[in-house]
Coordinates of C-alpha atoms in Angstrom, one line a residue:
Chain A
M1 CA 72.2 -66.9 167.7
T2 CA 74.2 -65.0 165.1
D3 CA 77.9 -64.1 164.7
D4 CA 77.0 -60.7 166.1
E5 CA 75.7 -62.2 169.3
L6 CA 75.6 -60.0 172.4
L7 CA 76.2 -61.6 175.8
V8 CA 75.7 -59.8 179.1
I9 CA 77.5 -61.1 182.1
V10 CA 75.8 -60.0 185.3
G11 CA 78.1 -60.0 188.3
V12 CA 78.0 -59.0 191.9
S13 CA 80.3 -56.1 191.6
E14 CA 82.0 -53.8 189.0
G15 CA 84.7 -55.6 187.2
S16 CA 84.2 -58.9 188.9
S17 CA 83.2 -60.6 185.6
E18 CA 85.9 -59.2 183.4
G19 CA 88.0 -62.3 183.4
C20 CA 85.1 -64.4 182.2
A21 CA 84.2 -61.7 179.6
E22 CA 87.7 -61.8 178.2
G23 CA 87.5 -65.5 177.5
L24 CA 84.2 -65.1 175.7
R25 CA 85.4 -62.2 173.6
E26 CA 88.3 -64.5 172.5
G27 CA 85.6 -66.9 171.3
G28 CA 84.2 -64.2 169.0
A29 CA 81.2 -62.9 171.1
R30 CA 80.4 -59.3 171.9
V31 CA 80.2 -59.1 175.7
E32 CA 79.1 -56.5 178.2
T33 CA 79.2 -56.7 182.0
C34 CA 76.9 -55.2 184.6
V35 CA 76.2 -55.4 188.3
V36 CA 73.2 -57.4 189.4
N37 CA 70.1 -55.4 189.8
A38 CA 66.5 -56.5 189.0
N39 CA 65.8 -53.0 187.6
D40 CA 68.3 -53.7 184.8
L41 CA 65.7 -55.9 183.1
A42 CA 64.4 -53.1 180.8
T43 CA 67.9 -52.4 179.7
L44 CA 68.6 -56.1 179.0
S45 CA 65.5 -56.6 177.0
A46 CA 65.8 -53.4 175.0
A47 CA 69.5 -54.0 174.1
G48 CA 68.9 -57.0 171.9
V49 CA 70.7 -59.3 174.3
D50 CA 71.1 -62.9 173.1
A51 CA 72.1 -64.5 176.4
V52 CA 72.6 -63.7 180.0
I53 CA 75.3 -65.2 182.2
L54 CA 74.8 -64.9 185.9
D55 CA 78.2 -64.8 187.5
V56 CA 77.3 -66.4 190.8
D57 CA 80.4 -66.1 192.8
A58 CA 79.0 -66.5 196.3
D59 CA 75.5 -65.6 197.0
P60 CA 72.8 -67.1 194.6
E61 CA 70.0 -65.3 196.5
R62 CA 71.2 -62.0 195.2
F63 CA 70.2 -63.1 191.6
V64 CA 66.8 -64.6 192.4
A65 CA 64.8 -61.4 191.7
L66 CA 66.6 -60.7 188.4
A67 CA 66.2 -64.4 187.2
A68 CA 62.5 -64.3 188.1
A69 CA 62.0 -61.1 186.2
L70 CA 63.8 -62.5 183.1
R71 CA 61.6 -65.6 183.1
Q72 CA 58.3 -63.6 183.6
D73 CA 58.9 -60.9 181.0
E74 CA 57.8 -62.2 177.6
R75 CA 60.7 -60.3 175.9
T76 CA 63.3 -62.2 177.9
A77 CA 61.4 -65.4 178.9
T78 CA 63.2 -67.5 176.2
L79 CA 66.7 -66.0 176.6
P80 CA 69.3 -68.5 177.6
V81 CA 70.3 -67.8 181.2
I82 CA 73.5 -69.5 182.2
A83 CA 74.6 -69.7 185.9
R84 CA 78.4 -69.6 186.2
V85 CA 79.0 -70.9 189.6
A86 CA 82.1 -70.4 191.8
P87 CA 83.5 -73.3 193.8
G88 CA 81.8 -73.7 197.1
V89 CA 78.4 -72.4 196.0
A90 CA 75.9 -75.2 196.7
V91 CA 74.2 -76.3 193.5
E92 CA 70.8 -76.6 195.3
R93 CA 70.9 -72.9 196.0
V94 CA 71.7 -72.2 192.3
V95 CA 68.6 -74.2 191.3
L96 CA 66.5 -71.5 192.8
L97 CA 67.5 -69.4 189.8
A98 CA 66.0 -71.9 187.4
P99 CA 68.9 -71.4 184.9
S100 CA 69.0 -72.9 181.4
A101 CA 72.4 -74.4 182.2
I102 CA 74.9 -74.3 185.0
A103 CA 78.7 -73.9 184.3
T104 CA 81.5 -73.8 186.8
S105 CA 83.7 -70.7 187.0
S106 CA 86.7 -72.8 185.9
S107 CA 85.0 -73.4 182.5
S108 CA 86.9 -71.9 179.6
G109 CA 85.5 -69.2 177.5
A110 CA 85.0 -71.6 174.6
H111 CA 83.1 -74.1 176.9
L112 CA 80.9 -71.3 178.2
L113 CA 80.1 -70.1 174.7
A114 CA 79.2 -73.6 173.6
A115 CA 76.8 -73.8 176.6
V116 CA 75.3 -70.5 175.6
R117 CA 74.8 -71.6 172.0
A118 CA 73.4 -75.0 173.0
T119 CA 70.9 -73.5 175.4
G120 CA 70.0 -70.8 172.9
A121 CA 69.1 -73.4 170.3
R122 CA 66.9 -75.1 172.9
G123 CA 65.4 -71.8 173.8
D124 CA 64.5 -71.2 170.1
D125 CA 62.8 -74.6 170.0
R126 CA 60.9 -73.8 173.2
A127 CA 59.9 -70.4 171.8
A128 CA 58.6 -72.0 168.6
A129 CA 56.7 -74.6 170.6
A130 CA 55.3 -72.0 172.9
E131 CA 54.1 -70.0 169.9
R132 CA 52.4 -73.1 168.4
E133 CA 50.7 -73.8 171.8
R134 CA 49.5 -70.2 172.0
D135 CA 48.2 -70.4 168.5
L136 CA 46.3 -73.6 169.3
E137 CA 44.9 -72.2 172.5
D138 CA 43.7 -69.1 170.6
R139 CA 42.0 -71.3 167.9
L140 CA 40.4 -73.5 170.6
R141 CA 39.2 -70.4 172.5
T142 CA 37.6 -69.1 169.4
A143 CA 36.0 -72.4 168.5
S144 CA 34.7 -72.7 172.1
G145 CA 33.3 -69.2 172.0
R146 CA 31.5 -69.9 168.8
L147 CA 30.1 -73.2 170.2
D148 CA 28.8 -71.3 173.3
A149 CA 27.2 -68.7 171.1
V150 CA 25.5 -71.4 169.0
G151 CA 24.3 -73.1 172.2
T152 CA 22.9 -69.9 173.6
E153 CA 21.0 -69.1 170.3
A154 CA 19.8 -72.7 170.1
R155 CA 18.4 -72.6 173.7
A156 CA 16.7 -69.3 173.0
M157 CA 15.1 -70.7 169.9
A158 CA 14.0 -73.8 171.6
H159 CA 12.4 -71.7 174.4
D160 CA 10.6 -69.5 171.9
A161 CA 9.4 -72.5 169.9
R162 CA 8.0 -74.0 173.1
V163 CA 6.1 -70.7 173.9
L164 CA 4.6 -70.7 170.3
C165 CA 3.7 -74.4 170.7
G166 CA 2.0 -73.4 173.9
I167 CA -0.2 -71.0 172.1
V168 CA -1.2 -73.6 169.5
V169 CA -1.9 -76.2 172.1
G170 CA -3.8 -73.7 174.2
Y171 CA -6.2 -72.7 171.4
A172 CA -6.6 -76.2 170.1
A173 CA -7.3 -77.6 173.6
N174 CA -9.9 -74.9 174.0
L175 CA -11.6 -76.0 170.8
R176 CA -11.4 -79.6 171.8
D177 CA -13.1 -78.9 175.1
E178 CA -15.6 -76.7 173.4
I179 CA -14.7 -73.7 175.5
V180 CA -15.8 -71.4 172.6
G181 CA -18.6 -73.4 171.2
P182 CA -19.6 -76.9 170.1
L183 CA -17.6 -78.8 167.4
E184 CA -18.8 -81.0 164.6
D185 CA -17.3 -84.5 164.6
E186 CA -15.0 -83.8 161.7
Q187 CA -13.8 -80.6 163.3
R188 CA -13.0 -82.6 166.4
V189 CA -10.9 -84.9 164.4
H190 CA -9.0 -82.0 162.9
V191 CA -8.3 -80.5 166.3
A192 CA -7.1 -83.9 167.5
Q193 CA -4.7 -83.9 164.6
I194 CA -3.4 -80.4 165.5
L195 CA -2.8 -81.5 169.1
Q196 CA -1.0 -84.7 168.0
A197 CA 1.2 -82.9 165.6
T198 CA 2.1 -80.3 168.2
D199 CA 2.9 -83.1 170.6
D200 CA 5.2 -84.6 168.0
L201 CA 6.8 -81.2 167.5
V202 CA 7.5 -80.9 171.2
S203 CA 9.1 -84.3 171.2
L204 CA 11.3 -83.1 168.4
L205 CA 12.2 -80.0 170.3
E206 CA 13.1 -82.1 173.3
R207 CA 15.5 -84.1 171.2
F208 CA 17.0 -80.9 169.8
S209 CA 17.4 -79.5 173.3
G210 CA 19.0 -82.7 174.5
A211 CA 21.5 -82.6 171.7
V212 CA 22.3 -79.0 172.4
R213 CA 22.8 -79.7 176.1
A214 CA 25.0 -82.7 175.4
T215 CA 27.2 -80.6 173.0
T216 CA 27.4 -77.3 174.9
D217 CA 26.7 -77.9 178.6
A218 CA 29.7 -80.0 179.5
P219 CA 32.4 -78.0 181.3
P220 CA 35.6 -77.4 179.4
S221 CA 38.3 -79.9 180.4
R222 CA 41.9 -79.1 180.7
G223 CA 43.2 -77.9 177.3
G224 CA 39.8 -76.5 176.4
G225 CA 38.1 -79.7 175.4
R226 CA 34.8 -80.7 176.7
S227 CA 33.8 -83.7 178.9
G228 CA 30.8 -84.8 180.8
K229 CA 32.3 -84.3 184.2
P230 CA 30.7 -82.2 186.8
A231 CA 31.8 -78.6 186.8
R232 CA 33.1 -78.7 190.3
R233 CA 33.2 -81.0 193.4
V234 CA 33.4 -79.7 196.9
L235 CA 33.1 -81.5 200.2
C236 CA 29.4 -81.2 201.1
N237 CA 27.5 -82.0 204.2
L238 CA 24.8 -84.2 202.6
G239 CA 22.5 -84.1 205.6
E240 CA 22.2 -80.3 205.4
L241 CA 21.9 -80.4 201.6
V242 CA 19.0 -83.0 201.7
R243 CA 17.3 -81.4 204.7
G244 CA 17.5 -77.9 203.1
T245 CA 16.2 -79.0 199.7
V246 CA 13.4 -81.1 201.0
G247 CA 12.3 -78.2 203.2
L248 CA 11.6 -76.2 200.0
F249 CA 8.5 -78.4 199.5
D250 CA 6.9 -78.0 202.9
N251 CA 4.2 -75.7 201.5
V252 CA 3.5 -78.0 198.5
A253 CA 3.3 -81.1 200.8
A254 CA 1.0 -79.3 203.3
Q255 CA -1.3 -78.1 200.5
K256 CA -1.5 -81.7 199.2
N257 CA -1.9 -83.1 202.7
V258 CA 1.1 -85.3 202.2
A259 CA 3.4 -86.0 205.2
V260 CA 7.1 -85.7 204.4
V261 CA 9.3 -87.7 206.7
L262 CA 13.1 -87.2 206.9
E263 CA 15.4 -90.0 208.2
I264 CA 18.8 -88.5 208.0
D265 CA 22.1 -89.8 209.4
D266 CA 23.9 -86.5 210.2
G267 CA 27.5 -86.1 209.5
L268 CA 27.6 -87.8 206.1
T269 CA 29.8 -85.9 203.6
A270 CA 30.6 -86.5 200.0
W271 CA 32.7 -84.8 197.3
C272 CA 30.1 -83.6 194.9
D273 CA 28.6 -80.7 192.9
P274 CA 26.2 -79.3 195.5
L275 CA 23.8 -77.6 193.0
K276 CA 23.5 -80.7 190.9
C277 CA 22.9 -82.9 194.0
K278 CA 20.2 -80.5 195.1
Q279 CA 18.6 -81.0 191.7
V280 CA 18.6 -84.7 192.2
V281 CA 16.8 -84.3 195.6
T282 CA 14.4 -81.8 194.0
N283 CA 13.5 -84.0 191.1
L284 CA 13.0 -87.1 193.3
V285 CA 10.9 -85.2 195.9
V286 CA 8.8 -83.4 193.2
N287 CA 8.2 -86.8 191.6
A288 CA 7.2 -88.4 194.8
L289 CA 4.8 -85.6 195.8
K290 CA 3.2 -85.6 192.4
F291 CA 2.2 -89.2 192.6
T292 CA 1.3 -89.4 196.3
P293 CA -2.4 -89.0 197.0
A294 CA -3.7 -86.8 199.9
G295 CA -3.2 -88.4 203.2
G296 CA -0.1 -90.2 201.9
R297 CA 3.6 -90.1 202.9
V298 CA 6.9 -89.3 201.3
T299 CA 9.9 -90.6 203.2
V300 CA 13.4 -89.3 202.4
T301 CA 16.2 -91.4 203.9
L302 CA 20.0 -90.7 203.9
R303 CA 22.4 -93.1 205.4
P304 CA 25.7 -94.8 204.6
Q305 CA 25.5 -97.9 202.5
A306 CA 25.9 -101.1 204.6
A307 CA 29.4 -102.7 204.5
R308 CA 29.9 -105.0 201.6
P309 CA 32.7 -107.4 202.5
D310 CA 32.6 -109.1 199.1
A311 CA 33.1 -105.9 197.1
S312 CA 36.5 -105.1 195.6
G313 CA 38.1 -102.4 193.5
K314 CA 35.7 -99.6 192.4
D315 CA 32.8 -101.4 194.0
A316 CA 34.4 -101.2 197.4
R317 CA 34.2 -97.4 197.6
Q318 CA 32.3 -96.0 200.4
R319 CA 28.8 -94.9 199.3
V320 CA 25.8 -93.2 200.7
E321 CA 22.2 -94.2 200.1
L322 CA 19.6 -91.5 199.3
R323 CA 16.2 -93.2 199.1
V324 CA 12.9 -91.5 198.4
R325 CA 9.8 -93.6 199.0
D326 CA 6.2 -92.6 198.5
T327 CA 2.7 -94.1 199.0
G328 CA 1.6 -93.5 195.4
P329 CA 0.6 -96.0 192.8
G330 CA 4.2 -97.2 192.3
I331 CA 6.1 -98.1 189.2
P332 CA 5.3 -101.3 187.3
A333 CA 8.2 -103.8 187.2
E334 CA 8.4 -103.6 183.4
D335 CA 8.9 -99.8 183.5
R336 CA 11.6 -99.6 186.2
D337 CA 14.4 -99.0 183.7
S338 CA 12.5 -96.9 181.2
V339 CA 11.4 -94.3 183.7
F340 CA 15.0 -93.0 183.7
Q341 CA 15.0 -92.4 179.9
R342 CA 14.7 -88.9 178.7
G343 CA 11.2 -87.9 177.6
V344 CA 9.7 -91.3 178.7
R345 CA 6.4 -91.1 180.7
L346 CA 4.2 -93.9 181.8
E347 CA 1.0 -94.3 179.8
R348 CA -1.1 -93.8 182.9
D349 CA 0.6 -90.5 183.7
R350 CA 0.0 -88.7 180.4
G351 CA -2.8 -86.6 181.8
L352 CA -0.6 -85.3 184.6
P353 CA 1.8 -82.3 184.2
G354 CA 5.4 -83.2 183.5
S355 CA 7.9 -83.6 180.7
G356 CA 9.5 -87.0 181.4
L357 CA 12.8 -85.3 182.2
G358 CA 13.0 -85.3 186.0
L359 CA 14.3 -88.9 186.5
A360 CA 16.5 -88.7 183.4
V361 CA 18.2 -85.7 184.9
V362 CA 18.6 -87.6 188.1
R363 CA 20.3 -90.5 186.3
D364 CA 22.6 -88.2 184.4
I365 CA 23.8 -86.2 187.4
V366 CA 24.2 -89.4 189.5
A367 CA 26.2 -91.0 186.6
E368 CA 28.5 -87.9 186.5
H369 CA 29.3 -88.6 190.1
K370 CA 30.0 -92.3 189.4
G371 CA 26.9 -93.3 191.3
T372 CA 23.7 -95.3 190.4
A373 CA 20.0 -94.6 190.4
E374 CA 17.4 -97.3 190.4
V375 CA 13.8 -98.1 191.2
E376 CA 13.6 -100.6 194.1
E377 CA 11.2 -103.4 194.6
T378 CA 8.7 -102.4 197.3
A379 CA 5.5 -103.5 198.7
E380 CA 3.8 -100.1 198.7
G381 CA 4.2 -97.1 196.4
A382 CA 7.6 -96.3 194.7
S383 CA 11.1 -96.4 196.1
L384 CA 13.9 -94.7 194.2
L385 CA 17.4 -95.3 195.4
V386 CA 20.5 -93.3 194.6
L387 CA 23.9 -94.5 195.6
L388 CA 26.6 -91.9 195.6
P389 CA 30.3 -92.5 196.2
T390 CA 31.6 -90.3 198.9
D391 CA 34.9 -89.6 197.3
M392 CA 35.1 -89.8 193.5
R393 CA 37.1 -86.7 192.7
S394 CA 38.6 -86.8 189.2
R395 CA 42.2 -87.8 189.0
E396 CA 42.6 -86.5 185.5
G397 CA 42.8 -82.9 186.5
R398 CA 45.4 -83.4 189.1
S399 CA 46.3 -80.3 190.9
L400 CA 49.2 -79.6 193.2
L401 CA 48.7 -77.5 196.2
L402 CA 52.1 -76.2 197.2
V403 CA 52.2 -74.8 200.6
D404 CA 55.4 -72.7 200.5
D405 CA 55.9 -69.0 200.8
A406 CA 59.0 -68.9 198.7
A407 CA 58.2 -67.7 195.2
A408 CA 61.3 -69.3 193.8
A409 CA 60.2 -72.7 195.0
Q410 CA 56.8 -72.3 193.4
R411 CA 58.4 -71.5 190.1
I412 CA 60.6 -74.5 190.2
V413 CA 57.7 -76.9 190.9
D414 CA 55.8 -75.2 188.1
A415 CA 58.7 -75.7 185.7
I416 CA 59.0 -79.4 186.7
H417 CA 55.3 -79.9 186.0
K418 CA 55.4 -78.2 182.7
G419 CA 58.5 -80.2 181.7
D420 CA 56.6 -83.4 182.6
G421 CA 53.7 -82.5 180.4
G422 CA 51.7 -82.7 183.6
P423 CA 49.3 -80.1 185.0
A424 CA 50.7 -76.8 186.2
G425 CA 50.8 -76.5 189.9
W426 CA 48.7 -73.9 191.6
R427 CA 50.6 -71.1 193.1
F428 CA 49.5 -70.4 196.6
D429 CA 51.2 -68.8 199.6
A430 CA 50.8 -70.3 203.0
R431 CA 48.1 -68.0 204.3
R432 CA 45.4 -70.0 205.9
D433 CA 42.6 -68.7 203.7
S434 CA 44.4 -69.5 200.5
V435 CA 45.1 -73.1 201.6
V436 CA 41.5 -73.7 202.7
D437 CA 40.2 -72.2 199.5
A438 CA 42.5 -74.3 197.5
L439 CA 41.6 -77.5 199.4
A440 CA 38.0 -77.0 198.2
R441 CA 39.1 -77.2 194.6
C442 CA 42.1 -79.5 194.7
A443 CA 41.9 -83.1 193.5
A444 CA 45.2 -84.0 195.2
V445 CA 47.2 -82.2 197.8
V446 CA 50.9 -82.2 198.3
V447 CA 52.2 -80.2 201.2
V448 CA 55.8 -79.3 201.0
P449 CA 56.9 -78.7 204.6
Q450 CA 59.4 -75.8 204.8
G451 CA 61.0 -74.5 207.9
S452 CA 60.5 -71.0 206.7
V453 CA 56.8 -71.3 206.1
P454 CA 54.8 -69.4 208.7
V455 CA 52.8 -71.7 211.0
I456 CA 49.3 -72.2 209.6
D457 CA 46.2 -74.0 211.1
V458 CA 46.4 -77.3 209.3
G459 CA 43.1 -78.6 210.7
P460 CA 41.3 -78.6 207.3
I461 CA 44.1 -80.6 205.8
S462 CA 44.4 -83.3 208.5
E463 CA 40.6 -83.6 208.7
R464 CA 40.2 -84.1 205.0
P465 CA 39.3 -87.7 204.2
G466 CA 42.2 -89.4 202.4
A467 CA 44.8 -86.7 203.2
P468 CA 48.3 -88.1 202.8
P469 CA 50.0 -88.9 206.1
S470 CA 52.8 -86.6 205.2
S471 CA 50.5 -83.6 205.3
R472 CA 49.5 -84.1 208.8
G473 CA 51.0 -81.7 211.2
A474 CA 52.9 -80.0 208.3
R475 CA 54.2 -76.5 209.0
Chain B
M1 CA -12.5 -76.6 189.8
S2 CA -14.1 -74.8 192.7
T3 CA -17.6 -73.4 192.2
R4 CA -16.4 -70.2 193.8
P5 CA -15.2 -67.8 191.1
L6 CA -11.4 -67.3 191.5
H7 CA -9.3 -64.4 190.8
V8 CA -6.3 -65.6 188.8
L9 CA -3.3 -63.3 188.1
L10 CA -1.6 -64.2 184.8
V11 CA 2.0 -62.9 184.5
D12 CA 3.7 -63.0 181.1
D13 CA 5.4 -60.5 178.9
N14 CA 3.9 -62.1 175.8
P15 CA 0.2 -61.4 176.0
K16 CA -0.5 -64.1 173.4
A17 CA 1.1 -66.8 175.5
L18 CA -1.5 -67.0 178.2
E19 CA -4.5 -65.9 176.2
P20 CA -5.9 -69.4 175.6
L21 CA -5.7 -70.0 179.4
E22 CA -7.3 -66.7 180.1
I23 CA -10.2 -67.5 177.7
R24 CA -10.7 -70.9 179.4
L25 CA -10.6 -69.5 182.9
K26 CA -13.1 -66.8 181.9
A27 CA -15.4 -69.4 180.3
L28 CA -15.3 -71.3 183.6
G29 CA -16.5 -68.2 185.4
H30 CA -13.2 -67.0 186.9
R31 CA -11.8 -63.5 186.9
T32 CA -8.3 -62.9 185.4
T33 CA -5.9 -60.1 185.6
L34 CA -2.9 -59.7 183.3
A35 CA 0.6 -58.4 184.3
H36 CA 3.3 -58.0 181.7
N37 CA 6.3 -58.2 184.1
G38 CA 7.2 -59.1 187.6
E39 CA 7.1 -55.5 188.9
I40 CA 3.5 -55.0 187.7
A41 CA 2.6 -58.3 189.2
I42 CA 3.9 -57.3 192.6
A43 CA 2.0 -54.1 192.5
M44 CA -1.2 -55.9 191.6
V45 CA -0.8 -58.4 194.4
E46 CA -0.5 -55.5 196.8
R47 CA -3.5 -53.7 195.4
D48 CA -5.9 -56.6 194.6
P49 CA -4.6 -59.9 196.0
P50 CA -5.5 -62.8 193.6
D51 CA -6.4 -66.4 194.7
V52 CA -3.6 -67.8 192.6
I53 CA -0.8 -66.6 190.3
V54 CA 0.4 -68.2 187.0
M55 CA 3.8 -66.7 186.2
D56 CA 6.2 -66.9 183.3
V57 CA 10.0 -66.7 184.0
T58 CA 11.6 -64.9 181.2
M59 CA 10.4 -61.3 181.5
P60 CA 11.9 -57.8 181.3
E61 CA 12.6 -55.8 184.5
L62 CA 11.9 -58.5 187.1
N63 CA 11.9 -62.1 186.0
G64 CA 9.5 -64.8 187.3
Y65 CA 11.9 -66.1 190.0
Q66 CA 12.6 -62.6 191.4
A67 CA 8.9 -61.7 191.3
C68 CA 8.0 -65.0 193.0
R69 CA 10.4 -64.3 195.9
A70 CA 9.0 -60.8 196.3
I71 CA 5.4 -62.0 196.2
K72 CA 6.1 -64.7 198.7
R73 CA 7.4 -62.1 201.1
I74 CA 4.3 -60.0 201.0
A75 CA 1.7 -62.7 200.4
P76 CA 3.1 -66.1 201.3
K77 CA -0.2 -67.9 201.2
I78 CA -1.0 -67.1 197.6
P79 CA 0.0 -70.1 195.5
V80 CA 2.4 -69.4 192.6
L81 CA 2.5 -71.7 189.6
I82 CA 5.5 -71.2 187.4
L83 CA 4.7 -71.8 183.7
T84 CA 7.8 -71.5 181.5
G85 CA 9.5 -72.6 178.3
K86 CA 12.7 -73.1 180.2
T87 CA 13.3 -76.8 180.6
E88 CA 16.7 -77.1 182.3
A89 CA 16.7 -79.1 185.5
A90 CA 18.1 -76.0 187.2
D91 CA 15.0 -74.0 186.2
R92 CA 12.8 -76.3 188.2
F93 CA 15.2 -76.1 191.1
W94 CA 15.3 -72.2 191.1
A95 CA 11.5 -72.1 190.8
F96 CA 11.1 -74.0 194.1
Q97 CA 14.0 -72.2 195.6
S98 CA 12.1 -68.9 194.9
G99 CA 9.1 -70.2 196.8
A100 CA 7.0 -71.4 193.8
D101 CA 4.3 -74.0 194.6
E102 CA 4.3 -75.8 191.3
F103 CA 6.3 -75.8 188.1
L104 CA 5.0 -76.6 184.6
N105 CA 6.7 -76.4 181.2
K106 CA 5.2 -74.8 178.1
P107 CA 3.6 -76.0 176.0
V108 CA 1.0 -77.3 178.4
D109 CA -2.7 -78.2 177.9
P110 CA -4.7 -75.4 179.6
A111 CA -6.9 -78.2 181.1
V112 CA -3.8 -79.4 183.0
V113 CA -3.1 -75.8 184.2
V114 CA -6.7 -75.6 185.5
K115 CA -6.4 -78.9 187.2
T116 CA -3.1 -77.8 188.8
I117 CA -4.7 -74.6 190.1
A118 CA -7.5 -76.6 191.6
A119 CA -4.9 -78.9 193.3
L120 CA -2.9 -75.9 194.6
L121 CA -6.1 -74.5 196.2
G122 CA -6.9 -77.8 197.7
K123 CA -10.1 -78.2 195.6
P124 CA -9.8 -81.3 193.4

């Protein structure tokens, strides 16, 4: 603030703030007074005001709209706003205004001016910090956009390179198989070299694509960084998910004369990314169908993991078992770990279609969900077991679901969180749809019961596994 | 493959991409038809239903998934083999979600495609 600082005192009536104004003028400030009206915001912002004093003599609620407008308008958001409170006005009601400082009406002009200057300095710091944060966010957004563009171009190039490799492989294989005429022995060797080199090139492409995926596919974490966490987790009915996905292969199974048996415990749910979990089921079932001979059987089992009384800590989490068994040739014991590696295929399977990616993708997705995937010991065929925790939502991106219809309360909670360096709370009103929608995305739920909140159906909250007791029956 | 000559519909916007397969199929005594996008493929299925369809995914107008869904509505019994350079796990999932009967990644040995067609038609 400068020597030429201009303060505006907003009072509840004409002339009510003159006493206060006089004290401030004696301290050397230019002071104007006006009557509270949210529409005055444009006037306040345009007049080069350095600070606003809300002269709260009786009824803080009359200032809520103006205080909110000051905070939300970028021209006034960093202005010091001092609440000058008359005796008898409850401080908890003044807090609704989220002022920069609170002074009593008995404070002298000099004290009030000192408060204005102190908060003004803090406001300048906050403004500079906010500017730096905006600048960083802009740079991060630009970098992220560039990374996405590089990823898109890299994927397109990998795709086109695969298509070109396909043409080379196609013609070379036609020569090898003498589709267009017989080959001399030496020509046969040359064709084999072409096929081998193309195979190596495809392996290289696979490594390249894997690196691109690892760099660009992870969803942005809070603050714009990237992590390997699932894009989203919602509460899924696993029985429906597994049944619906396996059903996609009815035609394939019928054509191969393979029976598909479902053994599903209905009612099992888990917090997971449903699309990714469908991919897990798809890859396991495609794998099983591929290796099961005609007349064979693929059995898909979904059930809760048996109780483990000795387990503790993370190991004690409730998990579900997804097991896919087949009656194919099985997986040799020495290969049971390597089949989950990207690009690895068993020697005996090299003549069959496939890229060696299916089970690697299963392992990656299951790992993202803090689960495990393994090949089980079995007397017949192969048995792949996926263990998936039912509730492993991330605690890093904590979100607060505030059920309150008072806009002022939401702003206060938001301010508290920002001051903490914690995540900003989500702003929701108490309409049922908003709450249910928010529940699907929230990692943690805090319900703030308020007498004034309209009654909502809290079924989804109280039914939610792990819901805090305080939320039950909230209004 | 079957001794009966087959009619194979090859769908790809890049005519070079499936040419080696076309040559092989013809050499084996089968008939092939080419379509350069999903819309043309659907029209061909309606006009002259093939025994099996080999379909790319990335094509103008109507992509392979969309075409596969449409074809399965009008001719659910014709097997569709998706043959694509798209290797994401989601591509395989969307292929089957669209009703495809098999999914292979390019590059692939055309001998493997011929074997897969035979398997789809139940004629090992």
